Short mmCIF file of C-alpha atoms in Angstrom, two decimals:
data_model
loop_
_atom_site.label_atom_id
_atom_site.label_comp_id
_atom_site.label_asym_id
_atom_site.label_seq_id
_atom_site.Cartn_x
_atom_site.Cartn_y
_atom_site.Cartn_z
CA MET J 116 -17.36 24.20 19.91
CA LYS J 117 -20.27 25.23 17.73
CA LYS J 118 -22.90 22.60 17.65
CA PHE J 119 -22.52 20.20 14.83
CA ASN J 120 -25.32 18.38 13.33
CA ILE J 121 -24.60 16.08 10.38
CA HIS J 122 -28.36 16.13 9.27
CA ASN J 123 -28.29 19.85 8.80
CA LEU J 124 -25.39 19.35 6.21
CA VAL J 125 -26.48 16.42 4.08
CA ARG J 126 -28.25 17.23 0.82
CA PRO J 127 -32.06 16.32 1.19
CA ASN J 128 -32.07 14.10 -1.88
CA VAL J 129 -29.20 12.12 -0.48
CA ALA J 130 -30.72 11.96 3.06
CA GLY J 131 -33.88 10.15 1.45
CA LEU J 132 -31.89 8.11 -1.08
CA LYS J 133 -32.20 4.47 -1.03
CA PRO J 134 -28.85 3.12 -2.19
CA TYR J 135 -28.49 0.52 -4.98
CA SER J 136 -28.08 -2.98 -3.43
CA SER J 137 -25.61 -5.15 -5.47
CA ALA J 138 -25.73 -8.87 -5.51
CA ARG J 139 -22.61 -8.94 -3.50
CA ASP J 140 -24.29 -6.47 -0.89
CA GLU J 141 -26.92 -9.01 -0.13
CA TYR J 142 -24.51 -11.94 0.30
CA GLN J 143 -21.81 -12.24 2.52
CA SER J 144 -19.57 -15.20 2.55
CA THR J 145 -20.11 -18.03 5.20
CA GLY J 146 -16.76 -19.57 4.39
CA SER J 147 -18.33 -22.68 2.53
CA GLU J 148 -18.17 -23.55 -1.15
CA MET J 149 -20.96 -21.71 -2.84
CA VAL J 150 -22.45 -21.76 -6.39
CA PHE J 151 -22.73 -18.27 -7.42
CA LEU J 152 -25.72 -17.63 -9.74
CA ASP J 153 -26.77 -14.29 -8.56
CA ALA J 154 -24.75 -11.59 -10.37
CA ASN J 155 -24.96 -12.58 -14.01
CA GLU J 156 -21.24 -12.97 -14.09
CA ASN J 157 -19.23 -15.13 -16.50
CA PRO J 158 -18.79 -18.46 -14.75
CA PHE J 159 -15.28 -19.32 -16.41
CA GLN J 160 -12.32 -18.61 -14.11
CA THR J 161 -10.16 -15.70 -15.11
CA ASP J 162 -9.33 -14.73 -11.64
CA VAL J 163 -11.34 -11.54 -12.10
CA ASN J 164 -14.55 -13.04 -13.42
CA ARG J 165 -16.53 -12.21 -10.11
CA TYR J 166 -17.44 -8.71 -8.87
CA PRO J 167 -15.17 -7.53 -6.19
CA ASP J 168 -16.24 -6.89 -2.46
CA PRO J 169 -18.29 -3.73 -2.56
CA GLN J 170 -17.13 -2.97 0.96
CA GLN J 171 -13.40 -3.94 0.57
CA ARG J 172 -13.57 -5.88 4.02
CA ASN J 173 -10.17 -7.51 4.07
CA LEU J 174 -8.30 -4.42 3.15
CA LYS J 175 -10.38 -2.27 5.55
CA ALA J 176 -9.65 -4.79 8.30
CA GLU J 177 -5.87 -4.30 7.88
CA LEU J 178 -6.09 -0.62 7.49
CA ALA J 179 -8.09 -0.53 10.66
CA LYS J 180 -5.47 -2.45 12.63
CA ILE J 181 -2.62 -0.12 11.34
CA LYS J 182 -4.53 3.06 11.92
CA ASN J 183 -6.18 2.05 15.07
CA VAL J 184 -9.70 2.84 13.91
CA SER J 185 -12.73 0.83 13.30
CA THR J 186 -13.84 -0.35 9.98
CA GLU J 187 -16.93 1.72 10.34
CA HIS J 188 -14.90 4.74 10.18
CA ILE J 189 -13.28 3.86 6.68
CA LEU J 190 -14.50 4.57 3.23
CA LEU J 191 -12.29 3.46 0.19
CA GLY J 192 -12.43 5.07 -3.16
CA ASN J 193 -10.90 5.12 -6.55
CA GLY J 194 -8.10 7.27 -5.62
CA SER J 195 -8.56 10.15 -3.20
CA ASP J 196 -10.20 12.25 -6.10
CA GLU J 197 -13.35 10.17 -5.87
CA VAL J 198 -13.54 10.31 -2.10
CA LEU J 199 -13.40 14.12 -2.38
CA ASP J 200 -16.04 14.15 -5.26
CA LEU J 201 -18.29 11.96 -2.96
CA LEU J 202 -17.94 14.66 -0.26
CA PHE J 203 -19.10 17.37 -2.72
CA ARG J 204 -21.97 15.19 -3.98
CA ALA J 205 -23.26 14.24 -0.49
CA PHE J 206 -23.15 17.56 1.24
CA CYS J 207 -23.27 20.51 -1.23
CA GLU J 208 -26.28 21.50 -3.06
CA PRO J 209 -25.31 22.59 -6.69
CA ALA J 210 -25.61 26.30 -7.49
CA GLU J 211 -26.50 27.01 -3.70
CA ASP J 212 -23.58 26.06 -1.32
CA ASN J 213 -20.11 26.95 -1.10
CA VAL J 214 -16.80 25.53 0.15
CA ILE J 215 -13.59 27.24 1.27
CA THR J 216 -10.05 26.27 0.03
CA LEU J 217 -6.69 27.80 0.91
CA PRO J 218 -4.55 28.41 -2.17
CA PRO J 219 -1.74 27.64 -2.90
CA THR J 220 -2.99 24.11 -2.45
CA TYR J 221 -4.02 21.02 -4.31
CA GLY J 222 -5.85 22.00 -7.52
CA MET J 223 -8.40 19.30 -7.52
CA TYR J 224 -10.55 20.87 -4.81
CA LYS J 225 -11.37 23.74 -7.07
CA VAL J 226 -12.01 21.50 -10.10
CA LEU J 227 -14.33 19.31 -8.13
CA ALA J 228 -16.10 22.45 -7.07
CA ASN J 229 -16.50 23.52 -10.55
CA ILE J 230 -17.62 20.17 -11.66
CA ASN J 231 -20.24 20.17 -8.94
CA ASN J 232 -21.23 23.78 -9.55
CA ILE J 233 -20.33 24.69 -6.16
CA GLU J 234 -18.96 28.19 -5.29
CA ASN J 235 -15.32 27.78 -4.37
CA ARG J 236 -14.23 30.81 -1.81
CA GLU J 237 -10.44 31.06 -1.82
CA ILE J 238 -8.66 32.47 1.15
CA LEU J 239 -4.91 32.74 0.57
CA LEU J 240 -2.57 31.20 2.97
CA ASN J 241 -0.40 33.92 4.76
CA LEU J 242 3.26 34.51 3.91
CA ASP J 243 4.22 31.62 6.12
CA PHE J 244 1.96 29.40 4.27
CA GLU J 245 -0.42 29.04 7.15
CA PRO J 246 -4.16 29.47 7.22
CA ASN J 247 -5.57 32.99 7.86
CA VAL J 248 -7.96 31.61 10.48
CA GLU J 249 -10.03 34.90 11.17
CA GLU J 250 -10.37 35.64 7.35
CA ILE J 251 -11.53 31.95 6.84
CA LEU J 252 -14.18 32.04 9.52
CA ASN J 253 -15.39 35.58 8.45
CA SER J 254 -15.92 34.19 5.12
CA VAL J 255 -18.35 31.42 6.28
CA ASP J 256 -22.01 31.76 5.75
CA GLN J 257 -24.91 29.63 6.28
CA ASN J 258 -24.21 27.82 2.86
CA THR J 259 -20.63 27.01 3.66
CA LYS J 260 -20.47 23.23 3.76
CA MET J 261 -16.75 22.25 3.84
CA ILE J 262 -13.23 23.78 4.45
CA PHE J 263 -10.35 22.05 2.85
CA LEU J 264 -6.94 21.83 4.49
CA CYS J 265 -4.09 20.09 2.90
CA SER J 266 -1.48 19.26 5.55
CA PRO J 267 1.30 18.73 4.84
CA ASN J 268 0.25 21.10 2.03
CA ASN J 269 1.01 20.58 -1.55
CA PRO J 270 2.89 22.51 -3.15
CA THR J 271 4.43 24.35 -0.25
CA GLY J 272 5.43 21.16 1.80
CA ASN J 273 4.61 22.59 5.28
CA SER J 274 2.27 21.13 8.13
CA PHE J 275 -0.30 23.57 9.40
CA SER J 276 -0.32 24.82 12.91
CA GLU J 277 -2.38 22.49 15.18
CA GLN J 278 -3.97 25.42 17.07
CA LYS J 279 -5.09 26.92 13.86
CA ILE J 280 -6.81 23.66 12.86
CA ILE J 281 -8.29 23.18 16.11
CA HIS J 282 -9.66 26.69 16.20
CA ILE J 283 -11.45 26.16 12.71
CA LEU J 284 -12.75 22.87 13.95
CA GLU J 285 -14.34 24.24 17.08
CA ASN J 286 -15.86 27.31 15.31
CA PHE J 287 -17.21 25.96 12.15
CA LYS J 288 -20.42 23.90 11.92
CA GLY J 289 -19.56 22.26 8.51
CA LEU J 290 -17.07 19.70 7.62
CA VAL J 291 -13.41 20.21 7.97
CA ILE J 292 -11.47 18.10 5.35
CA ILE J 293 -8.00 17.49 6.30
CA ASP J 294 -6.10 15.85 3.25
CA GLU J 295 -3.12 13.86 4.62
CA ALA J 296 -1.74 12.65 1.34
CA TYR J 297 1.77 13.21 2.68
CA ILE J 298 1.43 12.52 6.10
CA ASP J 299 3.77 9.70 6.26
CA PHE J 300 6.60 12.02 5.54
CA SER J 301 5.82 14.27 8.25
CA THR J 302 7.17 14.85 11.82
CA GLU J 303 3.61 15.76 12.84
CA GLU J 304 0.96 13.17 13.98
CA SER J 305 -2.02 12.27 11.91
CA TRP J 306 -5.33 13.90 12.94
CA LEU J 307 -6.86 10.32 13.00
CA ASN J 308 -6.20 10.33 16.85
CA LYS J 309 -8.59 13.31 17.13
CA LEU J 310 -11.18 11.68 14.94
CA GLU J 311 -13.59 10.96 17.94
CA LYS J 312 -13.14 14.32 19.64
CA TYR J 313 -14.23 16.36 16.55
CA PRO J 314 -17.58 14.97 14.76
CA ASN J 315 -16.94 17.40 11.75
CA LEU J 316 -13.57 16.13 11.16
CA VAL J 317 -12.95 14.30 7.80
CA ILE J 318 -9.42 12.95 6.96
CA THR J 319 -8.36 11.72 3.53
CA GLN J 320 -5.28 9.65 2.86
CA THR J 321 -3.78 7.72 -0.02
CA LEU J 322 -1.68 4.72 -0.95
CA SER J 323 -0.19 6.80 -3.96
CA LYS J 324 2.57 8.40 -2.07
CA ALA J 325 4.47 6.70 0.95
CA TYR J 326 3.00 3.29 -0.24
CA GLY J 327 4.17 3.70 -3.85
CA MET J 328 0.83 2.50 -5.25
CA ALA J 329 -0.09 5.59 -7.45
CA GLY J 330 -0.83 3.14 -10.30
CA ILE J 331 -3.70 1.17 -8.58
CA ARG J 332 -5.63 4.42 -7.43
CA LEU J 333 -6.62 3.88 -3.85
CA GLY J 334 -7.98 6.69 -1.76
CA ILE J 335 -8.94 6.43 1.88
CA CYS J 336 -11.66 8.51 4.06
CA TYR J 337 -11.68 8.53 7.73
CA ALA J 338 -14.69 10.03 9.46
CA SER J 339 -17.38 9.44 11.84
CA GLU J 340 -19.63 6.44 11.34
CA GLU J 341 -22.53 8.67 10.26
CA ILE J 342 -20.55 10.38 7.59
CA ILE J 343 -19.25 7.09 6.22
CA GLN J 344 -22.76 5.77 6.05
CA ILE J 345 -23.74 8.70 3.95
CA LEU J 346 -20.97 8.46 1.69
CA ASN J 347 -21.57 4.74 1.24
CA LYS J 348 -25.16 5.41 0.12
CA ILE J 349 -23.75 7.40 -3.10
CA LYS J 350 -20.70 5.46 -3.95
CA PRO J 351 -20.69 3.31 -7.01
CA PRO J 352 -21.33 -0.28 -5.82
CA TYR J 353 -18.08 -1.68 -7.14
CA ASN J 354 -15.81 1.45 -7.00
CA VAL J 355 -12.58 -0.29 -5.84
CA ASN J 356 -11.86 -3.09 -8.26
CA GLU J 357 -10.61 -6.55 -7.39
CA LEU J 358 -6.81 -6.07 -8.78
CA THR J 359 -6.56 -2.81 -6.67
CA GLN J 360 -8.05 -4.52 -3.54
CA LEU J 361 -5.53 -7.43 -3.87
CA ARG J 362 -2.24 -5.23 -4.55
CA ALA J 363 -3.19 -2.80 -1.93
CA LEU J 364 -3.70 -5.49 0.76
CA GLU J 365 -0.44 -7.01 -0.23
CA ARG J 366 1.42 -3.79 0.16
CA VAL J 367 -0.31 -2.80 3.46
CA LEU J 368 0.61 -6.06 4.98
CA ASN J 369 4.21 -5.31 4.01
CA LYS J 370 4.53 -2.36 6.44
CA GLU J 371 8.14 -3.23 7.25
CA LYS J 372 9.16 -2.57 3.79
CA VAL J 373 7.11 0.56 3.30
CA ASP J 374 8.59 2.01 6.47
CA SER J 375 11.99 1.33 5.25
CA GLU J 376 11.31 3.17 2.07
CA ILE J 377 9.92 6.07 3.86
CA SER J 378 13.06 6.17 6.00
CA ASP J 379 15.10 6.13 2.80
CA LEU J 380 13.14 8.95 1.26
CA LEU J 381 13.53 11.18 4.36
CA LYS J 382 17.32 10.79 4.36
CA GLU J 383 17.36 11.59 0.60
CA ARG J 384 15.20 14.68 1.35
CA ALA J 385 17.60 15.97 3.91
CA LEU J 386 20.57 15.34 1.67
CA LEU J 387 18.85 16.93 -1.29
CA SER J 388 17.90 20.00 0.81
CA LYS J 389 21.48 20.41 1.99
CA ALA J 390 22.93 20.17 -1.67
CA LEU J 391 20.37 22.55 -3.21
CA VAL J 392 21.91 25.32 -1.10
CA GLN J 393 24.89 25.14 -3.34
CA VAL J 394 22.86 26.02 -6.57
CA ASN J 395 23.62 29.52 -7.26
CA PHE J 396 20.14 30.52 -8.91
CA ILE J 397 18.03 28.92 -5.92
CA GLU J 398 17.19 31.92 -3.77
CA LYS J 399 15.08 30.01 -1.14
CA ILE J 400 14.47 26.48 -0.08
CA TYR J 401 11.20 25.99 1.82
CA PRO J 402 11.18 23.42 4.80
CA SER J 403 9.10 20.23 3.82
CA ASP J 404 7.12 17.69 5.67
CA ALA J 405 6.40 16.01 2.35
CA ASN J 406 8.31 13.89 -0.11
CA PHE J 407 9.10 16.99 -2.20
CA ILE J 408 10.97 20.28 -1.84
CA LEU J 409 9.63 23.56 -2.98
CA VAL J 410 12.47 26.12 -3.98
CA LYS J 411 12.50 29.68 -5.17
CA VAL J 412 14.62 30.50 -8.15
CA ASP J 413 15.49 33.44 -10.06
CA ASP J 414 13.25 32.52 -13.16
CA ALA J 415 11.15 29.44 -12.86
CA ASN J 416 10.06 29.31 -16.56
CA LYS J 417 13.75 29.29 -17.83
CA ARG J 418 15.13 26.93 -15.26
CA TYR J 419 12.02 24.45 -15.88
CA ASP J 420 12.82 24.60 -19.67
CA GLN J 421 16.64 24.04 -19.04
CA LEU J 422 15.94 20.94 -16.69
CA LEU J 423 13.58 19.41 -19.31
CA GLU J 424 16.27 19.72 -21.82
CA LYS J 425 18.38 17.69 -19.72
CA GLY J 426 15.86 15.01 -19.32
CA ILE J 427 14.70 16.16 -15.84
CA VAL J 428 10.91 16.53 -15.16
CA ILE J 429 9.85 18.69 -12.23
CA ARG J 430 6.94 20.78 -11.42
CA ASN J 431 6.86 24.39 -12.16
CA ARG J 432 4.52 26.19 -9.60
CA THR J 433 5.23 29.77 -10.47
CA THR J 434 1.48 30.31 -11.54
CA GLN J 435 0.14 29.52 -8.14
CA PRO J 436 -0.66 32.31 -5.49
CA LEU J 437 2.44 33.17 -3.28
CA CYS J 438 4.67 30.96 -5.41
CA GLU J 439 6.02 33.10 -8.01
CA ASN J 440 9.21 31.77 -9.39
CA THR J 441 9.13 28.58 -7.56
CA LEU J 442 9.86 24.84 -8.59
CA ARG J 443 8.85 21.67 -6.98
CA PHE J 444 11.45 18.73 -6.73
CA THR J 445 9.90 15.33 -5.69
CA VAL J 446 12.42 13.42 -3.77
CA GLY J 447 13.66 10.42 -5.98
CA THR J 448 16.05 7.58 -5.50
CA GLY J 449 19.67 8.49 -4.61
CA GLU J 450 20.53 8.05 -8.33
CA GLU J 451 17.60 10.24 -9.45
CA ASN J 452 18.56 13.00 -7.03
CA TYR J 453 22.04 12.94 -8.04
CA LYS J 454 21.05 13.36 -11.68
CA LEU J 455 18.98 16.27 -10.66
CA LEU J 456 21.81 17.97 -8.82
CA GLU J 457 24.32 17.45 -11.69
CA ALA J 458 21.75 18.99 -14.09
CA LEU J 459 21.26 21.98 -11.87
CA LYS J 460 25.14 22.44 -11.62
CA HIS J 461 25.44 22.55 -15.30
CA ILE J 462 22.90 25.12 -16.38
CA ASP J 463 23.52 28.88 -16.37
#
């Protein structure tokens, strides 16, 4: 493995930054009744009149148990998009550095690169929707700070080859970001069990998909303690609000219900995949490790409009590289999937 040194990656201004210290950073509860006159809050009880825990300690503790990692390896954000943005801001020098993304993939990587004035080098996946490892590594230079891998990938639905990812991790001196938004629907193991082995590995997850918490905006970053410390220096002091923390904790503690819902979705995914074979204008159904199915049709724009007219909202992915005339169906409830299939049967 190429030698990895986090201090060679972090932006100099971030390395020397003294982070803002909030009132709740300076005080930690001792469990006794305290009079809070430190943070200029409104003293009248509304359930949310106090600032939230800036380090989300209770929620991190439960996530640490479930994921079998220490809390020092966890950073929480206002959705995964904030976590990804923090990575750009911590490690990429505007107008100098670059990152590598692998279209077709999650569009926010490119958007965040543009927002932060970072060159985005796009290396297309191969025809099997796998990373072109040799081309990726040949595109790396001294200013390449991060490579983004979405696995299972959106919109293709497949998980990337473990050996290909290992080859990238062992031959790239920058950060390898593996976006695992859909990992709970996959037959593959999370890369969390390799976090200790690869110091340049960063994993992002979310409560928006399998946990059904898209509305609360809770993203998770798992990385080495050194990387998490750097990200903590630049995150907003109260980036995860109190209501989000409480709802997330409640859901995380109800793991049995979450697991049951995931099981139901996997069954529905299998049934939906089987039924889609009968639709005459669907030319190909791609294997899925996620909670959606990508299909190739005869005319994606036409079929998208026809479904919309019948009250079915799907995603048209035909503008994405390698995805001409493809549609993406999110796996819904049994009733929703039935409505989708009925609509597909009744359009010409």
